[in-house]
Amino acid sequence: MVKQASSSRTQRRKPGRPAGSDGGETRERIVAAAIDCFARDGYAKASNKTIALQAGVTAASLYHYFDSKAALYRSTLQEVNAALIAAYREAARALPEASSMAQLCLGLEKVIELSRRRPGLMRFASASAGEIERHDELDWLDPDDASAFPDFFRQLLLRARRRGELGKGIDIDAAAKMLLACISGLASFHGSLSGPAEFARVLRSFERMLSGELMLS
Amino acid sequence: MVKQASSSRTQRRKPGRPAGSDGGETRERIVAAAIDCFARDGYAKASNKTIALQAGVTAASLYHYFDSKAALYRSTLQEVNAALIAAYREAARALPEASSMAQLCLGLEKVIELSRRRPGLMRFASASAGEIERHDELDWLDPDDASAFPDFFRQLLLRARRRGELGKGIDIDAAAKMLLACISGLASFHGSLSGPAEFARVLRSFERMLSGELMLS
């Protein structure tokens, strides 16, 4: 799941990494601990010390990979975004012949599954917009990462059109933005819900609405 | 549209208001100017002086109604929330015999109309979550005001169930939260769109999805 970030802001490998240590695996452990600590304590209260402790590495080792708490937060945000988009892409790959609607619903099911398996990840995602607004030193994703979701929804709708599944007169640009707004709204709401079971019920209501089964007109 | 706020945090009428002046109308003018100024300049840059100037009142008159910029922001947020919920309630009253789906779609049309007639109002609503996160002195709505939207969606779905329009097995609590999350997400997206025409296209895509016309399954 942990990808090499393409941005120029990515932390460069510094001299001094212990010979023979598996840098990729250590970095992965630090980011996994950061997801949980930022989700549990919030950005302001989380500390690099606690994160290093939870990852089972020294603070020096953490600083080898990430210059600052802000840099660690930024990498963590990138990882969480990548994990969520991966859920939708895996669903599309798992059902290569299915309708775009079926692929999207399976994507939502994979997000539900992810929220059960890694509750901290969805809590982190839910809180991220607020954290970025609150802390000047934090940034949104780089444009390349930020466009992953809009591109995914656009491609899904273009595929539906090619297959003759798109509703008559649907404006693909507007519909892709609408799906993004709804999915973002649903992710933000995760933090106000009682837990993974309620999150699953809310996402399944969305699947029913997508399928036109919420209310008769 | 301007309601008397019920909260204990509401500004008390202070002595010194010019005899014979129409306090309600003046307060309304100040809030209307505040919506536009906060939307245009953002909370940090907007000043009570500019707002008073735009409202055509003196700074002293503004301070008669609102102790501080934060108090003015809070009242403005309350007004904007009231204007948006009023759009949905008016739609329900305008179509008393129609399906809950038709009432909800007309509510969205009324929000589109509102965003054309009062573009600052939607811009204010779109930016409000971010402004509250960024500025410690700002608060969310009082519980009474904050529950207006959740209650509206719940009542709409309960009405659909009474009329036999609700989809089989739909969980009303979860579906009400889902609608709220989507509507909040769509409102937040307003600020990233090119203008009222694109906002209208995005909301109409949502209406199509609600009606099950986005994609065939």
Tab-separated table of C-alpha atoms in Angstrom:
chain	number	residue	atom	x	y	z
A	1	MET	CA	0.000	0.000	0.000
A	2	VAL	CA	2.829	2.449	0.731
A	3	LYS	CA	3.806	4.107	-2.505
A	4	GLN	CA	6.906	6.078	-3.343
A	5	ALA	CA	5.622	9.646	-3.502
A	6	SER	CA	6.461	11.473	-6.709
A	7	SER	CA	6.443	14.964	-5.273
A	8	SER	CA	9.531	17.111	-4.887
A	9	ARG	CA	8.391	17.671	-1.297
A	10	THR	CA	8.934	14.016	-0.425
A	11	GLN	CA	11.529	13.495	2.287
A	12	ARG	CA	14.854	12.652	0.750
A	13	ARG	CA	16.773	9.656	2.056
A	14	LYS	CA	19.369	11.085	4.392
A	15	PRO	CA	22.772	9.713	5.259
A	16	GLY	CA	22.959	7.868	8.526
A	17	ARG	CA	20.359	5.140	8.098
A	18	PRO	CA	21.594	2.073	9.969
A	19	ALA	CA	23.383	-0.261	7.577
A	20	GLY	CA	21.282	-3.270	6.637
A	21	SER	CA	17.990	-1.869	7.953
A	22	ASP	CA	14.950	-2.213	5.725
A	23	GLY	CA	14.108	1.451	5.101
A	24	GLY	CA	10.841	0.816	3.258
A	25	GLU	CA	9.482	-1.398	5.994
A	26	THR	CA	10.499	1.045	8.764
A	27	ARG	CA	8.930	3.977	6.930
A	28	GLU	CA	5.754	1.915	6.509
A	29	ARG	CA	5.636	1.138	10.250
A	30	ILE	CA	6.089	4.828	11.095
A	31	VAL	CA	3.280	5.901	8.750
A	32	ALA	CA	0.946	3.175	10.093
A	33	ALA	CA	1.617	4.382	13.656
A	34	ALA	CA	1.151	8.008	12.536
A	35	ILE	CA	-2.286	7.224	11.055
A	36	ASP	CA	-3.428	5.816	14.408
A	37	CYS	CA	-1.824	8.499	16.590
A	38	PHE	CA	-3.045	11.458	14.491
A	39	ALA	CA	-6.526	9.887	14.356
A	40	ARG	CA	-6.609	9.219	18.125
A	41	ASP	CA	-4.887	12.329	19.508
A	42	GLY	CA	-5.386	14.920	16.746
A	43	TYR	CA	-2.542	16.713	15.005
A	44	ALA	CA	-1.897	19.249	17.776
A	45	LYS	CA	-1.539	16.661	20.566
A	46	ALA	CA	0.135	13.840	18.638
A	47	SER	CA	3.905	13.847	19.074
A	48	ASN	CA	6.710	12.353	17.039
A	49	LYS	CA	7.880	10.699	20.250
A	50	THR	CA	4.601	8.823	20.758
A	51	ILE	CA	4.475	7.883	17.085
A	52	ALA	CA	8.065	6.556	17.174
A	53	LEU	CA	7.264	4.581	20.326
A	54	GLN	CA	4.175	3.024	18.762
A	55	ALA	CA	6.116	2.216	15.575
A	56	GLY	CA	8.860	0.578	17.665
A	57	VAL	CA	11.590	2.863	16.307
A	58	THR	CA	13.753	5.541	17.910
A	59	ALA	CA	12.911	9.236	17.517
A	60	ALA	CA	16.191	9.588	15.595
A	61	SER	CA	15.050	6.932	13.164
A	62	LEU	CA	11.722	8.758	12.653
A	63	TYR	CA	13.580	12.033	11.946
A	64	HIS	CA	15.677	10.163	9.419
A	65	TYR	CA	12.530	9.733	7.309
A	66	PHE	CA	10.499	12.809	8.253
A	67	ASP	CA	11.945	16.247	9.048
A	68	SER	CA	9.001	17.397	11.110
A	69	LYS	CA	5.563	16.463	12.383
A	70	ALA	CA	4.067	18.444	9.468
A	71	ALA	CA	6.103	16.427	6.935
A	72	LEU	CA	4.967	13.202	8.597
A	73	TYR	CA	1.335	14.371	8.524
A	74	ARG	CA	1.603	15.196	4.856
A	75	SER	CA	3.007	11.765	3.972
A	76	THR	CA	0.342	10.134	6.107
A	77	LEU	CA	-2.409	12.041	4.289
A	78	GLN	CA	-0.950	10.885	0.984
A	79	GLU	CA	-0.978	7.258	2.183
A	80	VAL	CA	-4.562	7.454	3.431
A	81	ASN	CA	-5.740	8.971	0.165
A	82	ALA	CA	-3.878	6.240	-1.733
A	83	ALA	CA	-5.454	3.498	0.420
A	84	LEU	CA	-8.965	4.850	-0.204
A	85	ILE	CA	-8.578	5.267	-3.956
A	86	ALA	CA	-7.011	1.774	-4.048
A	87	ALA	CA	-10.242	0.367	-2.572
A	88	TYR	CA	-12.288	1.753	-5.482
A	89	ARG	CA	-9.717	0.681	-8.078
A	90	GLU	CA	-9.512	-2.858	-6.669
A	91	ALA	CA	-13.296	-3.098	-6.878
A	92	ALA	CA	-13.227	-2.070	-10.531
A	93	ARG	CA	-10.504	-4.655	-11.239
A	94	ALA	CA	-12.387	-7.373	-9.343
A	95	LEU	CA	-15.502	-6.902	-11.529
A	96	PRO	CA	-14.058	-6.099	-14.957
A	97	GLU	CA	-17.278	-7.016	-16.801
A	98	ALA	CA	-19.773	-5.521	-14.353
A	99	SER	CA	-21.669	-2.242	-14.716
A	100	SER	CA	-19.994	0.955	-13.489
A	101	MET	CA	-22.710	1.127	-10.822
A	102	ALA	CA	-21.797	-2.377	-9.553
A	103	GLN	CA	-18.100	-1.422	-9.517
A	104	LEU	CA	-18.845	1.732	-7.519
A	105	CYS	CA	-21.012	-0.162	-5.021
A	106	LEU	CA	-18.264	-2.788	-4.548
A	107	GLY	CA	-15.826	0.118	-4.019
A	108	LEU	CA	-18.056	1.405	-1.221
A	109	GLU	CA	-18.148	-2.100	0.274
A	110	LYS	CA	-14.347	-2.183	0.204
A	111	VAL	CA	-14.280	1.182	2.021
A	112	ILE	CA	-16.638	-0.273	4.644
A	113	GLU	CA	-14.311	-3.253	5.001
A	114	LEU	CA	-11.292	-0.914	5.282
A	115	SER	CA	-13.050	1.133	7.981
A	116	ARG	CA	-13.529	-2.086	10.000
A	117	ARG	CA	-10.027	-3.411	9.438
A	118	ARG	CA	-8.275	-0.068	9.959
A	119	PRO	CA	-10.633	2.216	11.923
A	120	GLY	CA	-7.866	4.770	12.455
A	121	LEU	CA	-7.505	5.234	8.708
A	122	MET	CA	-11.103	6.412	8.232
A	123	ARG	CA	-10.911	8.546	11.390
A	124	PHE	CA	-7.765	10.156	9.995
A	125	ALA	CA	-9.475	10.782	6.626
A	126	SER	CA	-12.571	12.197	8.314
A	127	ALA	CA	-10.578	14.670	10.399
A	128	SER	CA	-8.058	15.671	7.726
A	129	ALA	CA	-9.924	18.613	6.151
A	130	GLY	CA	-10.388	20.173	9.591
A	131	GLU	CA	-6.767	19.580	10.607
A	132	ILE	CA	-5.497	21.249	7.434
A	133	GLU	CA	-7.770	24.254	8.000
A	134	ARG	CA	-6.652	24.553	11.632
A	135	HIS	CA	-2.899	24.293	11.114
A	136	ASP	CA	-1.144	26.675	8.743
A	137	GLU	CA	1.876	24.374	8.450
A	138	LEU	CA	-0.223	21.609	6.889
A	139	ASP	CA	-1.012	21.458	3.187
A	140	TRP	CA	-3.532	19.753	0.991
A	141	LEU	CA	-2.351	16.977	-1.286
A	142	ASP	CA	-0.144	17.706	-4.269
A	143	PRO	CA	-2.192	18.215	-7.445
A	144	ASP	CA	-1.264	14.725	-8.730
A	145	ASP	CA	-2.587	13.025	-5.608
A	146	ALA	CA	-5.557	15.374	-5.283
A	147	SER	CA	-6.783	14.534	-8.788
A	148	ALA	CA	-6.917	10.757	-8.178
A	149	PHE	CA	-10.531	10.750	-6.938
A	150	PRO	CA	-11.965	13.231	-9.476
A	151	ASP	CA	-10.248	11.250	-12.266
A	152	PHE	CA	-11.571	7.955	-10.943
A	153	PHE	CA	-15.210	9.135	-10.921
A	154	ARG	CA	-14.866	10.712	-14.357
A	155	GLN	CA	-13.428	7.493	-15.819
A	156	LEU	CA	-16.180	5.455	-14.170
A	157	LEU	CA	-18.865	7.637	-15.763
A	158	LEU	CA	-17.124	7.666	-19.157
A	159	ARG	CA	-17.047	3.854	-18.982
A	160	ALA	CA	-20.779	3.836	-18.150
A	161	ARG	CA	-21.430	5.979	-21.225
A	162	ARG	CA	-19.369	3.679	-23.483
A	163	ARG	CA	-21.383	0.732	-22.189
A	164	GLY	CA	-24.738	2.509	-22.656
A	165	GLU	CA	-25.396	2.566	-18.887
A	166	LEU	CA	-25.275	6.331	-18.333
A	167	GLY	CA	-28.607	8.079	-17.737
A	168	LYS	CA	-29.899	10.128	-20.669
A	169	GLY	CA	-28.556	13.685	-20.645
A	170	ILE	CA	-26.212	13.132	-17.675
A	171	ASP	CA	-23.441	15.773	-17.663
A	172	ILE	CA	-20.291	13.736	-16.888
A	173	ASP	CA	-18.245	16.631	-15.480
A	174	ALA	CA	-21.046	17.721	-13.177
A	175	ALA	CA	-21.879	14.146	-12.150
A	176	ALA	CA	-18.206	13.369	-11.351
A	177	LYS	CA	-18.042	16.469	-9.131
A	178	MET	CA	-21.332	15.514	-7.522
A	179	LEU	CA	-20.066	11.999	-6.691
A	180	LEU	CA	-16.853	13.470	-5.302
A	181	ALA	CA	-18.783	15.956	-3.147
A	182	CYS	CA	-21.028	13.188	-1.774
A	183	ILE	CA	-18.164	10.767	-1.099
A	184	SER	CA	-16.155	13.549	0.588
A	185	GLY	CA	-19.195	14.507	2.654
A	186	LEU	CA	-19.712	10.876	3.692
A	187	ALA	CA	-16.029	10.486	4.653
A	188	SER	CA	-16.129	13.710	6.707
A	189	PHE	CA	-19.220	12.408	8.526
A	190	HIS	CA	-17.379	9.274	9.659
A	191	GLY	CA	-16.071	11.104	12.729
A	192	SER	CA	-19.576	12.047	13.908
A	193	LEU	CA	-20.903	8.471	13.700
A	194	SER	CA	-20.927	5.881	16.486
A	195	GLY	CA	-18.547	3.435	14.810
A	196	PRO	CA	-17.917	1.158	11.828
A	197	ALA	CA	-21.392	-0.420	12.008
A	198	GLU	CA	-23.156	2.933	11.635
A	199	PHE	CA	-20.685	4.011	8.937
A	200	ALA	CA	-21.563	0.814	7.042
A	201	ARG	CA	-25.311	1.567	7.354
A	202	VAL	CA	-24.787	5.115	6.072
A	203	LEU	CA	-22.681	3.986	3.082
A	204	ARG	CA	-25.208	1.246	2.272
A	205	SER	CA	-27.989	3.870	2.226
A	206	PHE	CA	-25.869	5.716	-0.314
A	207	GLU	CA	-25.576	2.535	-2.401
A	208	ARG	CA	-29.379	2.199	-2.284
A	209	MET	CA	-29.763	5.819	-3.409
A	210	LEU	CA	-27.255	5.272	-6.239
A	211	SER	CA	-29.375	2.332	-7.371
A	212	GLY	CA	-32.545	4.463	-7.207
A	213	GLU	CA	-33.934	2.428	-4.299
A	214	LEU	CA	-34.074	5.106	-1.595
A	215	MET	CA	-37.566	6.397	-2.346
A	216	LEU	CA	-40.112	5.971	-5.097
A	217	SER	CA	-40.669	9.175	-7.045
B	1	MET	CA	-36.020	35.363	6.851
B	2	VAL	CA	-34.279	36.866	9.870
B	3	LYS	CA	-35.358	34.955	12.926
B	4	GLN	CA	-35.068	35.922	16.551
B	5	ALA	CA	-32.362	33.600	17.813
B	6	SER	CA	-33.336	31.564	20.840
B	7	SER	CA	-29.858	31.059	22.236
B	8	SER	CA	-28.574	32.603	25.427
B	9	ARG	CA	-25.529	33.694	23.407
B	10	THR	CA	-27.671	36.010	21.293
B	11	GLN	CA	-26.702	39.638	21.586
B	12	ARG	CA	-28.899	41.385	24.109
B	13	ARG	CA	-30.527	44.635	23.082
B	14	LYS	CA	-28.372	47.306	24.651
B	15	PRO	CA	-29.352	50.735	25.834
B	16	GLY	CA	-28.527	53.527	23.446
B	17	ARG	CA	-30.328	52.502	20.286
B	18	PRO	CA	-31.542	55.681	18.590
B	19	ALA	CA	-35.172	56.338	19.571
B	20	GLY	CA	-37.613	55.513	16.800
B	21	SER	CA	-35.121	53.527	14.726
B	22	ASP	CA	-36.326	50.248	13.271
B	23	GLY	CA	-33.997	47.825	15.047
B	24	GLY	CA	-35.153	44.712	13.186
B	25	GLU	CA	-34.646	46.243	9.786
B	26	THR	CA	-31.210	47.644	10.690
B	27	ARG	CA	-30.077	44.309	12.117
B	28	GLU	CA	-31.273	42.618	8.926
B	29	ARG	CA	-29.275	45.053	6.757
B	30	ILE	CA	-26.141	44.432	8.830
B	31	VAL	CA	-26.478	40.654	8.546
B	32	ALA	CA	-27.115	40.876	4.769
B	33	ALA	CA	-23.942	42.966	4.391
B	34	ALA	CA	-22.036	40.559	6.665
B	35	ILE	CA	-23.014	37.567	4.494
B	36	ASP	CA	-21.540	39.296	1.428
B	37	CYS	CA	-18.416	40.657	3.143
B	38	PHE	CA	-17.525	37.405	4.936
B	39	ALA	CA	-18.127	35.483	1.684
B	40	ARG	CA	-16.042	37.899	-0.396
B	41	ASP	CA	-13.176	38.729	1.991
B	42	GLY	CA	-13.113	35.723	4.351
B	43	TYR	CA	-13.502	36.016	8.121
B	44	ALA	CA	-9.922	37.127	8.827
B	45	LYS	CA	-9.932	40.021	6.356
B	46	ALA	CA	-13.540	41.183	6.697
B	47	SER	CA	-13.898	44.107	9.107
B	48	ASN	CA	-16.844	45.461	11.038
B	49	LYS	CA	-16.049	48.842	9.478
B	50	THR	CA	-16.471	47.549	5.903
B	51	ILE	CA	-19.609	45.657	6.886
B	52	ALA	CA	-21.120	48.754	8.541
B	53	LEU	CA	-20.259	50.835	5.463
B	54	GLN	CA	-21.889	48.325	3.134
B	55	ALA	CA	-24.966	48.140	5.383
B	56	GLY	CA	-25.190	51.944	5.423
B	57	VAL	CA	-24.947	52.154	9.212
B	58	THR	CA	-22.325	53.590	11.554
B	59	ALA	CA	-19.816	51.334	13.284
B	60	ALA	CA	-21.430	52.372	16.576
B	61	SER	CA	-24.795	51.158	15.314
B	62	LEU	CA	-23.262	47.809	14.312
B	63	TYR	CA	-21.713	47.408	17.790
B	64	HIS	CA	-25.125	48.130	19.258
B	65	TYR	CA	-26.310	44.821	17.771
B	66	PHE	CA	-23.112	42.753	17.762
B	67	ASP	CA	-20.369	42.907	20.387
B	68	SER	CA	-17.639	41.601	18.137
B	69	LYS	CA	-16.855	40.284	14.683
B	70	ALA	CA	-17.164	36.743	16.072
B	71	ALA	CA	-20.677	37.478	17.413
B	72	LEU	CA	-21.661	38.912	14.030
B	73	TYR	CA	-20.254	35.846	12.251
B	74	ARG	CA	-22.210	33.563	14.512
B	75	SER	CA	-25.496	35.367	13.858
B	76	THR	CA	-24.734	35.378	10.150
B	77	LEU	CA	-24.149	31.616	10.169
B	78	GLN	CA	-27.473	31.160	11.942
B	79	GLU	CA	-29.227	33.274	9.274
B	80	VAL	CA	-27.626	31.398	6.393
B	81	ASN	CA	-28.570	28.036	7.892
B	82	ALA	CA	-32.137	29.320	8.394
B	83	ALA	CA	-32.345	30.542	4.773
B	84	LEU	CA	-31.183	27.159	3.442
B	85	ILE	CA	-33.531	25.066	5.578
B	86	ALA	CA	-36.351	27.486	4.645
B	87	ALA	CA	-35.780	26.617	0.964
B	88	TYR	CA	-36.426	22.917	1.653
B	89	ARG	CA	-39.401	23.635	3.915
B	90	GLU	CA	-40.997	25.983	1.370
B	91	ALA	CA	-40.646	23.266	-1.272
B	92	ALA	CA	-42.428	20.761	0.985
B	93	ARG	CA	-45.232	23.285	1.632
B	94	ALA	CA	-45.515	24.121	-2.075
B	95	LEU	CA	-46.139	20.448	-2.978
B	96	PRO	CA	-48.166	19.123	-0.040
B	97	GLU	CA	-49.505	16.133	-1.972
B	98	ALA	CA	-46.308	15.215	-3.860
B	99	SER	CA	-43.900	12.386	-3.069
B	100	SER	CA	-41.086	13.048	-0.584
B	101	MET	CA	-38.677	12.630	-3.509
B	102	ALA	CA	-40.463	15.369	-5.483
B	103	GLN	CA	-40.416	17.649	-2.422
B	104	LEU	CA	-36.685	17.072	-1.946
B	105	CYS	CA	-35.944	17.744	-5.630
B	106	LEU	CA	-37.971	20.982	-5.497
B	107	GLY	CA	-35.977	21.912	-2.364
B	108	LEU	CA	-32.758	21.463	-4.348
B	109	GLU	CA	-34.218	23.641	-7.123
B	110	LYS	CA	-34.989	26.321	-4.543
B	111	VAL	CA	-31.367	26.129	-3.307
B	112	ILE	CA	-30.203	26.568	-6.938
B	113	GLU	CA	-32.480	29.591	-7.236
B	114	LEU	CA	-31.169	30.978	-3.929
B	115	SER	CA	-27.560	30.527	-5.094
B	116	ARG	CA	-28.395	32.636	-8.189
B	117	ARG	CA	-30.326	35.319	-6.322
B	118	ARG	CA	-27.904	35.539	-3.392
B	119	PRO	CA	-24.521	34.136	-4.539
B	120	GLY	CA	-22.824	35.412	-1.360
B	121	LEU	CA	-25.116	33.275	0.774
B	122	MET	CA	-23.969	29.993	-0.804
B	123	ARG	CA	-20.333	31.164	-0.804
B	124	PHE	CA	-20.683	31.922	2.909
B	125	ALA	CA	-22.224	28.487	3.569
B	126	SER	CA	-19.530	26.748	1.527
B	127	ALA	CA	-16.704	28.422	3.444
B	128	SER	CA	-18.250	28.242	6.914
B	129	ALA	CA	-16.891	24.848	8.042
B	130	GLY	CA	-13.361	25.928	7.124
B	131	GLU	CA	-13.724	29.333	8.808
B	132	ILE	CA	-14.910	27.704	12.041
B	133	GLU	CA	-11.986	25.267	11.996
B	134	ARG	CA	-9.495	28.069	11.341
B	135	HIS	CA	-10.681	30.520	13.996
B	136	ASP	CA	-10.903	29.442	17.606
B	137	GLU	CA	-13.247	32.299	18.480
B	138	LEU	CA	-15.931	30.963	16.115
B	139	ASP	CA	-18.422	28.286	17.071
B	140	TRP	CA	-20.712	25.888	15.335
B	141	LEU	CA	-24.457	26.457	15.529
B	142	ASP	CA	-26.360	26.009	18.766
B	143	PRO	CA	-27.826	22.505	19.050
B	144	ASP	CA	-31.349	23.785	18.181
B	145	ASP	CA	-30.170	25.329	14.923
B	146	ALA	CA	-27.773	22.503	14.137
B	147	SER	CA	-30.558	19.905	14.344
B	148	ALA	CA	-32.791	21.653	11.765
B	149	PHE	CA	-31.329	19.823	8.757
B	150	PRO	CA	-31.039	16.352	10.349
B	151	ASP	CA	-34.647	16.696	11.570
B	152	PHE	CA	-35.866	17.821	8.151
B	153	PHE	CA	-34.378	14.786	6.363
B	154	ARG	CA	-35.664	12.408	9.021
B	155	GLN	CA	-39.192	13.808	8.747
B	156	LEU	CA	-39.023	13.623	4.949
B	157	LEU	CA	-38.089	9.930	5.100
B	158	LEU	CA	-40.702	9.155	7.778
B	159	ARG	CA	-43.301	10.791	5.521
B	160	ALA	CA	-42.084	8.641	2.602
B	161	ARG	CA	-42.545	5.534	4.765
B	162	ARG	CA	-46.079	6.566	5.797
B	163	ARG	CA	-46.941	7.044	2.122
B	164	GLY	CA	-45.406	3.701	1.095
B	165	GLU	CA	-42.685	5.415	-0.956
B	166	LEU	CA	-39.654	4.351	1.085
B	167	GLY	CA	-37.427	1.677	-0.420
B	168	LYS	CA	-37.717	-1.760	1.185
B	169	GLY	CA	-35.404	-2.144	4.187
B	170	ILE	CA	-34.194	1.478	4.156
B	171	ASP	CA	-32.802	2.432	7.585
B	172	ILE	CA	-34.288	5.900	8.197
B	173	ASP	CA	-31.630	7.059	10.686
B	174	ALA	CA	-28.784	6.001	8.413
B	175	ALA	CA	-30.478	7.399	5.287
B	176	ALA	CA	-31.129	10.767	6.989
B	177	LYS	CA	-27.439	10.990	7.957
B	178	MET	CA	-26.447	9.971	4.437
B	179	LEU	CA	-28.602	12.712	2.872
B	180	LEU	CA	-27.175	15.247	5.327
B	181	ALA	CA	-23.592	14.173	4.528
B	182	CYS	CA	-24.240	14.454	0.764
B	183	ILE	CA	-26.008	17.831	1.007
B	184	SER	CA	-23.229	19.166	3.271
B	185	GLY	CA	-20.605	17.857	0.859
B	186	LEU	CA	-22.386	19.497	-2.088
B	187	ALA	CA	-22.659	22.835	-0.224
B	188	SER	CA	-18.945	22.712	0.708
B	189	PHE	CA	-18.091	22.103	-2.960
B	190	HIS	CA	-19.870	25.289	-4.043
B	191	GLY	CA	-16.709	27.303	-3.415
B	192	SER	CA	-14.622	25.144	-5.764
B	193	LEU	CA	-17.072	25.463	-8.683
B	194	SER	CA	-17.005	28.091	-11.435
B	195	GLY	CA	-20.295	29.744	-10.518
B	196	PRO	CA	-24.073	29.329	-10.107
B	197	ALA	CA	-24.459	27.577	-13.487
B	198	GLU	CA	-22.022	24.798	-12.555
B	199	PHE	CA	-23.534	24.554	-9.059
B	200	ALA	CA	-26.930	24.058	-10.713
B	201	ARG	CA	-25.534	21.285	-12.958
B	202	VAL	CA	-23.973	19.528	-9.951
B	203	LEU	CA	-27.176	19.702	-7.872
B	204	ARG	CA	-29.239	18.493	-10.851
B	205	SER	CA	-26.912	15.478	-11.189
B	206	PHE	CA	-27.706	14.771	-7.554
B	207	GLU	CA	-31.439	14.986	-8.306
B	208	ARG	CA	-30.930	12.495	-11.150
B	209	MET	CA	-29.042	10.159	-8.798
B	210	LEU	CA	-31.809	10.487	-6.171
B	211	SER	CA	-34.291	9.446	-8.844
B	212	GLY	CA	-32.120	6.468	-9.834
B	213	GLU	CA	-31.331	7.972	-13.231
B	214	LEU	CA	-27.571	8.430	-12.948
B	215	MET	CA	-26.531	4.998	-14.214
B	216	LEU	CA	-28.260	1.744	-15.011
B	217	SER	CA	-27.230	-1.030	-12.659
